[in-house]
Amino acid sequence: MADEAKAKGNAAFSAGRFDEAARHFSDAIALAPGNHVLYSNRSAALASLHRYSDALADAQKTIELKPDWAKGYSRLGAAHLGLGDAASAVAAYEKGLALDPSNEGLKAGLEDAKKAAAAPPRRGPSGPDAIGQMFQGPELWSKIAADPTTRAYLDQPDFMQMLREVQRNPSSLNMYLSDPRMMQVLSLMLNIKIQRPEASEPSQSTPPPPQQQQQTPPPETKAREVEPEPEPEPMDLTEEKERKERKAAAQKEKEAGNAAYKKKDFETAIQHYTKALELDDEDISYLTNRAAVYIEMGKYDECIKDCDKAVERGRELRADFKMISRALTRKGTALVKLAKTSKDFDIAIETFQKALTEHRNPDTLKKLNEAEKAKKELEQQEYYDPKLADEEREKGNEFFKQQKYPEAIKHYTEALRRNPKDPRVYSNRAACYTKLGAMPEGLKDAEKCLELDPTFTKGYTRKGAIQFFMKEYDKAMETYQAGLKHDPNNQELLDGVRRCIEQINKANRGEISQDELQERQNKAMQDPEIQNILTDPIMRQVLTDFQENPRAAQEHLKNPGVMQKIQKLVSAGIVQMR
């Protein structure tokens, strides 16, 4: 799926649809966040949109993921150059050439960066070049996108090609002034209304009729002809003032909505946020705030619609990635609330992942983890079937009798998927693991068995046997004794206690090899309880008295707590009683 999104991004980039390309690359990154090529491609798309700060962040991520890839430094250099930091651009290109000395792209980039770094500060251009330079700034795109009369031009490939040509060569502007779209954009950038001749106005090259040539216009007409066109600034200033007033009014509505939200007056909050949207459609926070209210009201479908609008409008306005992430996070929250089956969580999880690609924050990450956990739990509930679990357990028992332990484990595992609360299955699978020598896995299953049913005697025999095989005789004896509290006459448990005592006494009598003793002691030293005993100042004094002052040691043994700890050390092979 990541490759599919990447291919769409490449196609959009080749067609000059850089905003669309960036979105496709973001989708691909959500699916494969460790792929350095995707960040590199998105960096190129963002640089083409003159979003150099974002392009720089993606270039740095590319290098972080793949520091030995030369193209990453090419992206880094282009972003620095776009931001006007020629010195950093030179350094980036040089690092790339150190990795790939024959790369022509890096060479060309380095040459451009050095020229930019060496160029003296230029005086402002004049004439046509001065007007053409107005098309160089990053505000060009935001102004075109924000103005209703020019917004549609961004979707017209021929117009986009003209703009890019003017950006590359400002003096070429004169070539395109015959296009009314370019005149409209120029009017927008100059903040004036440029008068264009009507289609019905006669050409200047067409001679006037004879009678008109002979007529002498009245003085008033002459005055009007030489009178300069009224300056449009007052009208523009009025419009700008109205725009600022609308934005200020929208902010007041938003604040009123926030206050109503805090008071849990959700209907009023909705009214205020809606009014704010009517006053100003260039701030997607009104949509995301209204979406949050819809979540509180349980209107999850309305929340999702607002979030989708916020993302779409945010892309058009090139809004902050954090705002896009917020909209996606709230959409994911609504999708989780609507989820009825485990599959319903898939789209919510995907939405949270997209939000994290826009902006990584702890709240979204927490919601993603919770959604994944809820999906897993629901999958288990949907799969739950005690009858099928019993059938799988019986199949496992048959394979166990045939000594086909791996096959038995397979069926026991399936039985636990169908019914994870059956202690018998954990006990049986623990026996299989023991036969295969997988002691840690067997111990884990035995402990789970006893967790589910502390009175299940077989669980104690399984756990004690595994601990005995692991030569943890003191722990095995404790397990067997715990089982005898529930079934005092159980012969397996009684035999287990007897075997443990025999092994412990052997160690005390010195009847085991030095290697075996060392192995037991090493294992014991990994036990946190043993570590606590040995680091206890009182117990350290007791052990010293056993060696240097036997009479004081005998007094210590009258303390039941001390006696219990000494017995623990003896059972573990740390202390030997001669």
Short mmCIF file of C-alpha atoms in Angstrom, two decimals, residues 11-415:
data_model
loop_
_atom_site.label_atom_id
_atom_site.label_comp_id
_atom_site.label_asym_id
_atom_site.label_seq_id
_atom_site.Cartn_x
_atom_site.Cartn_y
_atom_site.Cartn_z
CA ALA A 11 2.79 10.80 -10.82
CA ALA A 12 1.35 13.95 -9.24
CA PHE A 13 4.83 15.43 -8.85
CA SER A 14 5.65 14.77 -12.50
CA ALA A 15 2.40 16.52 -13.49
CA GLY A 16 3.28 19.57 -11.38
CA ARG A 17 0.57 18.89 -8.75
CA PHE A 18 2.94 19.33 -5.85
CA ASP A 19 0.33 19.72 -3.11
CA GLU A 20 -1.34 16.46 -4.17
CA ALA A 21 2.07 14.79 -4.37
CA ALA A 22 2.88 15.85 -0.80
CA ARG A 23 -0.41 14.36 0.42
CA HIS A 24 0.27 11.02 -1.29
CA PHE A 25 3.79 10.90 0.13
CA SER A 26 2.34 11.64 3.61
CA ASP A 27 -0.04 8.70 3.18
CA ALA A 28 2.88 6.48 2.18
CA ILE A 29 4.90 7.63 5.22
CA ALA A 30 1.99 6.72 7.49
CA LEU A 31 2.24 3.15 6.18
CA ALA A 32 6.06 2.97 6.06
CA PRO A 33 7.47 5.57 8.50
CA GLY A 34 10.99 4.14 8.24
CA ASN A 35 11.34 4.61 4.46
CA HIS A 36 13.84 7.42 3.85
CA VAL A 37 12.90 7.75 0.15
CA LEU A 38 9.37 8.85 1.07
CA TYR A 39 10.63 11.73 3.23
CA SER A 40 13.01 12.72 0.43
CA ASN A 41 10.18 12.79 -2.11
CA ARG A 42 7.92 14.81 0.16
CA SER A 43 10.77 17.25 0.79
CA ALA A 44 11.04 17.81 -2.96
CA ALA A 45 7.28 18.38 -3.26
CA LEU A 46 7.24 20.82 -0.34
CA ALA A 47 10.22 22.72 -1.75
CA SER A 48 8.35 23.03 -5.05
CA LEU A 49 5.51 24.62 -3.07
CA HIS A 50 8.07 26.99 -1.49
CA ARG A 51 7.34 25.48 1.93
CA TYR A 52 11.07 25.41 2.63
CA SER A 53 10.85 25.04 6.42
CA ASP A 54 8.77 21.87 6.05
CA ALA A 55 11.03 20.68 3.23
CA LEU A 56 14.02 21.18 5.54
CA ALA A 57 12.41 19.06 8.29
CA ASP A 58 11.78 16.21 5.83
CA ALA A 59 15.31 16.46 4.44
CA GLN A 60 16.74 16.22 7.96
CA LYS A 61 14.53 13.16 8.64
CA THR A 62 15.80 11.58 5.40
CA ILE A 63 19.40 11.98 6.56
CA GLU A 64 18.53 10.72 10.04
CA LEU A 65 17.11 7.50 8.54
CA LYS A 66 19.81 7.10 5.84
CA PRO A 67 22.92 9.20 6.61
CA ASP A 68 24.96 7.56 3.81
CA TRP A 69 22.46 8.44 1.04
CA ALA A 70 23.73 11.32 -1.08
CA LYS A 71 20.33 12.46 -2.32
CA GLY A 72 19.27 13.32 1.24
CA TYR A 73 21.96 16.03 1.30
CA SER A 74 20.73 17.31 -2.06
CA ARG A 75 17.27 17.80 -0.51
CA LEU A 76 18.85 19.45 2.53
CA GLY A 77 20.86 21.85 0.38
CA ALA A 78 17.81 22.82 -1.70
CA ALA A 79 15.77 23.55 1.43
CA HIS A 80 18.55 25.68 2.97
CA LEU A 81 18.95 27.56 -0.30
CA GLY A 82 15.21 28.20 -0.46
CA LEU A 83 15.35 29.65 3.05
CA GLY A 84 18.20 31.95 2.02
CA ASP A 85 20.85 30.14 4.07
CA ALA A 86 23.45 29.74 1.34
CA ALA A 87 26.28 28.78 3.72
CA SER A 88 24.31 25.82 5.13
CA ALA A 89 23.33 24.84 1.60
CA VAL A 90 27.01 24.74 0.54
CA ALA A 91 27.84 22.56 3.55
CA ALA A 92 24.98 20.15 2.74
CA TYR A 93 25.97 19.78 -0.92
CA GLU A 94 29.61 19.20 0.04
CA LYS A 95 28.62 16.42 2.44
CA GLY A 96 26.58 14.80 -0.32
CA LEU A 97 29.47 14.98 -2.78
CA ALA A 98 31.74 13.37 -0.21
CA LEU A 99 29.44 10.34 -0.45
CA ASP A 100 28.88 10.49 -4.23
CA PRO A 101 31.57 12.63 -5.94
CA SER A 102 30.14 12.05 -9.43
CA ASN A 103 26.57 13.18 -8.67
CA GLU A 104 25.73 15.89 -11.20
CA GLY A 105 22.73 17.15 -9.25
CA LEU A 106 24.86 17.79 -6.18
CA LYS A 107 27.52 19.50 -8.29
CA ALA A 108 24.98 21.83 -9.87
CA GLY A 109 23.39 22.55 -6.48
CA LEU A 110 26.78 23.32 -4.94
CA GLU A 111 27.59 25.73 -7.77
CA ASP A 112 24.27 27.57 -7.28
CA ALA A 113 24.79 27.71 -3.51
CA LYS A 114 28.30 29.10 -3.87
CA LYS A 115 27.07 31.76 -6.28
CA ALA A 116 24.36 32.73 -3.83
CA ALA A 117 26.85 32.84 -0.96
CA ALA A 118 29.35 34.95 -2.93
CA ALA A 119 26.81 37.35 -4.42
CA PRO A 120 26.92 40.85 -2.86
CA PRO A 121 23.70 42.30 -1.46
CA ARG A 122 21.66 43.43 -4.43
CA ARG A 123 19.85 46.70 -4.77
CA GLY A 124 16.18 46.44 -5.41
CA PRO A 125 15.36 45.75 -9.07
CA SER A 126 13.58 48.33 -11.18
CA GLY A 127 11.20 48.35 -14.08
CA PRO A 128 9.64 45.05 -15.20
CA ASP A 129 12.13 43.08 -13.11
CA ALA A 130 10.92 44.85 -9.97
CA ILE A 131 7.36 43.71 -10.64
CA GLY A 132 8.56 40.22 -11.55
CA GLN A 133 10.39 39.97 -8.23
CA MET A 134 7.02 40.20 -6.46
CA PHE A 135 6.39 36.66 -7.67
CA GLN A 136 9.41 35.34 -5.76
CA GLY A 137 8.10 35.53 -2.20
CA PRO A 138 6.37 32.63 -0.39
CA GLU A 139 3.32 34.83 0.21
CA LEU A 140 2.45 34.54 -3.50
CA TRP A 141 0.82 31.13 -3.09
CA SER A 142 -1.09 31.98 0.05
CA LYS A 143 -2.48 35.17 -1.52
CA ILE A 144 -3.61 33.36 -4.66
CA ALA A 145 -5.20 30.57 -2.61
CA ALA A 146 -6.95 33.00 -0.26
CA ASP A 147 -8.50 35.21 -2.99
CA PRO A 148 -11.74 33.76 -4.44
CA THR A 149 -11.03 35.34 -7.84
CA THR A 150 -7.66 33.58 -8.25
CA ARG A 151 -7.98 30.38 -6.19
CA ALA A 152 -9.09 28.26 -9.14
CA TYR A 153 -5.95 29.15 -11.12
CA LEU A 154 -3.88 26.82 -8.89
CA ASP A 155 -5.64 23.84 -10.48
CA GLN A 156 -4.77 24.95 -14.04
CA PRO A 157 -1.47 23.36 -15.21
CA ASP A 158 -0.79 25.96 -17.95
CA PHE A 159 -1.15 28.82 -15.48
CA MET A 160 1.08 27.06 -12.93
CA GLN A 161 3.72 26.66 -15.66
CA MET A 162 3.55 30.40 -16.42
CA LEU A 163 3.99 31.25 -12.73
CA ARG A 164 7.00 28.96 -12.33
CA GLU A 165 8.59 30.50 -15.45
CA VAL A 166 8.14 34.00 -13.99
CA GLN A 167 9.64 32.82 -10.71
CA ARG A 168 12.66 31.46 -12.54
CA ASN A 169 13.01 34.52 -14.79
CA PRO A 170 11.22 37.64 -13.48
CA SER A 171 11.90 39.54 -16.69
CA SER A 172 9.71 37.07 -18.60
CA LEU A 173 6.59 38.55 -16.97
CA ASN A 174 5.93 40.79 -19.98
CA MET A 175 5.47 37.69 -22.14
CA TYR A 176 2.40 36.64 -20.16
CA LEU A 177 0.66 39.95 -19.41
CA SER A 178 -1.72 39.34 -22.30
CA ASP A 179 -3.24 36.49 -20.27
CA PRO A 180 -6.08 37.92 -18.13
CA ARG A 181 -5.29 35.44 -15.35
CA MET A 182 -1.77 36.81 -15.00
CA MET A 183 -3.16 40.34 -14.97
CA GLN A 184 -5.57 39.34 -12.22
CA VAL A 185 -2.72 37.90 -10.11
CA LEU A 186 -0.59 40.96 -10.77
CA SER A 187 -3.49 43.13 -9.60
CA LEU A 188 -3.69 41.02 -6.45
CA MET A 189 0.05 41.30 -5.74
CA LEU A 190 0.13 45.06 -6.38
CA ASN A 191 -3.02 45.50 -4.26
CA ILE A 192 -4.62 47.69 -6.95
CA LYS A 193 -7.32 47.30 -9.57
CA ILE A 194 -5.76 47.41 -13.01
CA GLN A 195 -8.13 48.69 -15.67
CA ARG A 196 -8.29 46.45 -18.75
CA PRO A 197 -9.90 47.53 -22.05
CA GLU A 198 -13.28 46.03 -22.77
CA ALA A 199 -13.58 43.65 -25.68
CA SER A 200 -15.90 46.12 -27.48
CA GLU A 201 -13.46 49.05 -27.19
CA PRO A 202 -12.04 49.97 -30.61
CA SER A 203 -8.39 49.27 -31.28
CA GLN A 204 -6.02 52.19 -31.02
CA SER A 205 -4.84 51.44 -34.56
CA THR A 206 -8.35 51.89 -35.98
CA PRO A 207 -8.82 55.46 -37.24
CA PRO A 208 -11.92 57.22 -35.95
CA PRO A 209 -14.73 58.09 -38.34
CA PRO A 210 -14.24 61.41 -40.24
CA GLN A 211 -17.06 63.18 -38.47
CA GLN A 212 -15.55 62.28 -35.11
CA GLN A 213 -12.16 63.60 -36.23
CA GLN A 214 -13.72 66.96 -37.09
CA GLN A 215 -15.65 67.24 -33.86
CA THR A 216 -14.16 69.32 -31.12
CA PRO A 217 -14.92 67.79 -27.77
CA PRO A 218 -16.34 70.05 -25.09
CA PRO A 219 -13.93 71.31 -22.44
CA GLU A 220 -15.45 69.04 -19.81
CA THR A 221 -14.65 65.96 -21.90
CA LYS A 222 -11.05 67.05 -22.35
CA ALA A 223 -10.70 67.55 -18.66
CA ARG A 224 -11.95 64.05 -18.03
CA GLU A 225 -9.52 62.59 -20.54
CA VAL A 226 -6.45 64.07 -18.92
CA GLU A 227 -7.76 63.59 -15.41
CA PRO A 228 -5.87 60.71 -13.70
CA GLU A 229 -7.71 57.54 -12.75
CA PRO A 230 -8.93 57.71 -9.13
CA GLU A 231 -6.66 55.85 -6.76
CA PRO A 232 -8.23 52.51 -5.70
CA GLU A 233 -6.45 52.38 -2.37
CA PRO A 234 -9.33 53.75 -0.28
CA MET A 235 -11.60 50.94 -1.51
CA ASP A 236 -8.87 48.32 -0.84
CA LEU A 237 -8.22 49.70 2.60
CA THR A 238 -11.93 49.51 3.33
CA GLU A 239 -12.05 45.89 2.23
CA GLU A 240 -9.00 45.06 4.34
CA LYS A 241 -10.57 46.79 7.31
CA GLU A 242 -13.79 44.83 6.87
CA ARG A 243 -11.80 41.61 6.59
CA LYS A 244 -9.96 42.33 9.84
CA GLU A 245 -13.23 43.21 11.54
CA ARG A 246 -14.76 39.91 10.42
CA LYS A 247 -11.77 37.99 11.72
CA ALA A 248 -11.94 39.82 15.05
CA ALA A 249 -15.66 39.08 15.30
CA ALA A 250 -15.01 35.43 14.45
CA GLN A 251 -12.42 35.23 17.24
CA LYS A 252 -14.95 36.65 19.70
CA GLU A 253 -17.45 33.99 18.62
CA LYS A 254 -14.79 31.34 19.11
CA GLU A 255 -14.02 32.60 22.63
CA ALA A 256 -17.72 32.57 23.45
CA GLY A 257 -17.91 29.02 22.11
CA ASN A 258 -14.96 27.97 24.26
CA ALA A 259 -16.62 29.45 27.34
CA ALA A 260 -19.88 27.63 26.58
CA TYR A 261 -17.96 24.38 26.03
CA LYS A 262 -16.30 24.63 29.43
CA LYS A 263 -19.75 25.09 30.97
CA LYS A 264 -20.94 22.02 29.00
CA ASP A 265 -23.49 24.20 27.22
CA PHE A 266 -22.84 22.35 23.98
CA GLU A 267 -25.73 23.70 21.90
CA THR A 268 -24.62 27.27 22.56
CA ALA A 269 -21.02 26.37 21.78
CA ILE A 270 -22.11 24.91 18.42
CA GLN A 271 -23.95 28.13 17.57
CA HIS A 272 -20.90 30.29 18.34
CA TYR A 273 -18.47 28.12 16.36
CA THR A 274 -20.88 28.03 13.41
CA LYS A 275 -21.16 31.82 13.47
CA ALA A 276 -17.36 32.09 13.56
CA LEU A 277 -17.16 29.91 10.45
CA GLU A 278 -19.64 32.14 8.65
CA LEU A 279 -17.51 35.18 9.45
CA ASP A 280 -14.12 33.64 8.62
CA ASP A 281 -13.63 30.44 6.61
CA GLU A 282 -9.82 30.72 6.69
CA ASP A 283 -9.37 29.38 10.25
CA ILE A 284 -9.96 25.64 10.58
CA SER A 285 -9.83 25.80 14.39
CA TYR A 286 -13.54 26.69 14.33
CA LEU A 287 -14.21 23.36 12.60
CA THR A 288 -11.99 21.33 14.94
CA ASN A 289 -13.54 22.98 17.99
CA ARG A 290 -17.03 22.27 16.75
CA ALA A 291 -15.97 18.67 16.09
CA ALA A 292 -14.87 18.38 19.73
CA VAL A 293 -18.32 19.53 20.85
CA TYR A 294 -19.99 16.97 18.59
CA ILE A 295 -17.91 14.24 20.28
CA GLU A 296 -19.18 15.34 23.70
CA MET A 297 -22.74 15.34 22.35
CA GLY A 298 -22.34 11.85 20.88
CA LYS A 299 -22.88 13.17 17.34
CA TYR A 300 -19.95 11.27 15.90
CA ASP A 301 -20.98 11.42 12.24
CA GLU A 302 -21.18 15.23 12.41
CA CYS A 303 -17.78 15.28 14.08
CA ILE A 304 -16.25 13.22 11.26
CA LYS A 305 -17.75 15.53 8.62
CA ASP A 306 -16.29 18.61 10.34
CA CYS A 307 -12.88 16.94 10.65
CA ASP A 308 -12.85 15.98 6.96
CA LYS A 309 -13.75 19.57 6.04
CA ALA A 310 -11.00 20.87 8.33
CA VAL A 311 -8.39 18.63 6.70
CA GLU A 312 -9.51 19.55 3.17
CA ARG A 313 -9.67 23.27 3.92
CA GLY A 314 -6.43 23.12 5.85
CA ARG A 315 -4.67 21.64 2.82
CA GLU A 316 -6.02 24.44 0.65
CA LEU A 317 -4.86 27.10 3.11
CA ARG A 318 -1.58 25.29 3.81
CA ALA A 319 -2.47 25.34 7.50
CA ASP A 320 -0.11 24.33 10.26
CA PHE A 321 0.50 20.57 10.38
CA LYS A 322 -0.50 20.61 14.05
CA MET A 323 -3.99 21.77 13.11
CA ILE A 324 -4.31 19.04 10.47
CA SER A 325 -3.14 16.50 13.06
CA ARG A 326 -5.73 17.75 15.56
CA ALA A 327 -8.53 17.31 13.04
CA LEU A 328 -7.38 13.77 12.20
CA THR A 329 -7.05 12.88 15.89
CA ARG A 330 -10.61 13.99 16.61
CA LYS A 331 -11.86 12.08 13.61
CA GLY A 332 -10.09 8.98 14.91
CA THR A 333 -11.68 9.48 18.33
CA ALA A 334 -15.15 9.62 16.74
CA LEU A 335 -14.43 6.49 14.68
CA VAL A 336 -13.42 4.62 17.85
CA LYS A 337 -16.71 5.63 19.47
CA LEU A 338 -18.60 4.26 16.45
CA ALA A 339 -16.65 0.97 16.30
CA LYS A 340 -18.81 -2.11 16.84
CA THR A 341 -16.49 -4.85 15.52
CA SER A 342 -12.74 -5.34 15.54
CA LYS A 343 -12.57 -4.43 11.83
CA ASP A 344 -14.22 -1.08 12.56
CA PHE A 345 -11.09 -0.11 14.46
CA ASP A 346 -8.90 -0.40 11.34
CA ILE A 347 -9.93 2.96 9.86
CA ALA A 348 -9.63 4.65 13.27
CA ILE A 349 -6.11 3.25 13.72
CA GLU A 350 -5.18 4.38 10.20
CA THR A 351 -6.52 7.88 10.95
CA PHE A 352 -4.46 8.15 14.15
CA GLN A 353 -1.37 7.03 12.22
CA LYS A 354 -1.96 9.77 9.63
CA ALA A 355 -2.34 12.31 12.44
CA LEU A 356 1.03 11.26 13.83
CA THR A 357 2.70 11.78 10.45
CA GLU A 358 1.44 15.35 10.47
CA HIS A 359 2.50 16.04 14.05
CA ARG A 360 3.66 13.55 16.65
CA ASN A 361 2.21 14.26 20.07
CA PRO A 362 1.63 12.10 23.16
CA ASP A 363 -2.17 12.44 23.16
CA THR A 364 -2.55 11.04 19.63
CA LEU A 365 -0.04 8.27 20.34
CA LYS A 366 -1.96 7.30 23.48
CA LYS A 367 -5.23 7.17 21.55
CA LEU A 368 -3.58 5.00 18.87
CA ASN A 369 -2.31 2.53 21.50
CA GLU A 370 -5.73 2.41 23.15
CA ALA A 371 -7.42 1.75 19.80
CA GLU A 372 -5.01 -1.07 18.98
CA LYS A 373 -5.58 -2.61 22.43
CA ALA A 374 -9.37 -2.32 22.09
CA LYS A 375 -9.21 -3.94 18.64
CA LYS A 376 -7.21 -6.87 20.04
CA GLU A 377 -9.60 -7.37 22.96
CA LEU A 378 -12.61 -7.26 20.67
CA GLU A 379 -10.98 -9.77 18.33
CA GLN A 380 -10.58 -12.12 21.28
CA GLN A 381 -14.21 -11.66 22.25
CA GLU A 382 -15.36 -12.31 18.69
CA TYR A 383 -13.22 -15.45 18.56
CA TYR A 384 -14.39 -16.75 21.94
CA ASP A 385 -16.07 -20.18 21.70
CA PRO A 386 -15.77 -22.58 24.71
CA LYS A 387 -17.16 -25.53 22.75
CA LEU A 388 -14.54 -25.26 20.00
CA ALA A 389 -11.92 -24.67 22.71
CA ASP A 390 -12.77 -28.01 24.34
CA GLU A 391 -12.50 -29.73 20.96
CA GLU A 392 -9.04 -28.27 20.40
CA ARG A 393 -7.97 -29.26 23.93
CA GLU A 394 -9.01 -32.88 23.30
CA LYS A 395 -7.03 -32.88 20.04
CA GLY A 396 -4.02 -31.60 21.97
CA ASN A 397 -4.43 -34.35 24.56
CA GLU A 398 -4.39 -37.00 21.82
CA PHE A 399 -1.15 -35.64 20.35
CA PHE A 400 0.37 -35.45 23.86
CA LYS A 401 -0.37 -39.16 24.38
CA GLN A 402 1.36 -39.85 21.05
CA GLN A 403 4.36 -37.79 22.27
CA LYS A 404 3.85 -35.35 19.41
CA TYR A 405 4.42 -32.32 21.59
CA PRO A 406 4.73 -29.55 18.95
CA GLU A 407 1.39 -30.61 17.43
CA ALA A 408 -0.16 -30.73 20.89
CA ILE A 409 1.08 -27.19 21.61
CA LYS A 410 -0.52 -25.99 18.37
CA HIS A 411 -3.95 -27.27 19.40
CA TYR A 412 -3.61 -26.09 23.01
CA THR A 413 -2.74 -22.59 21.71
CA GLU A 414 -5.82 -22.57 19.49
CA ALA A 415 -7.91 -23.70 22.44
#
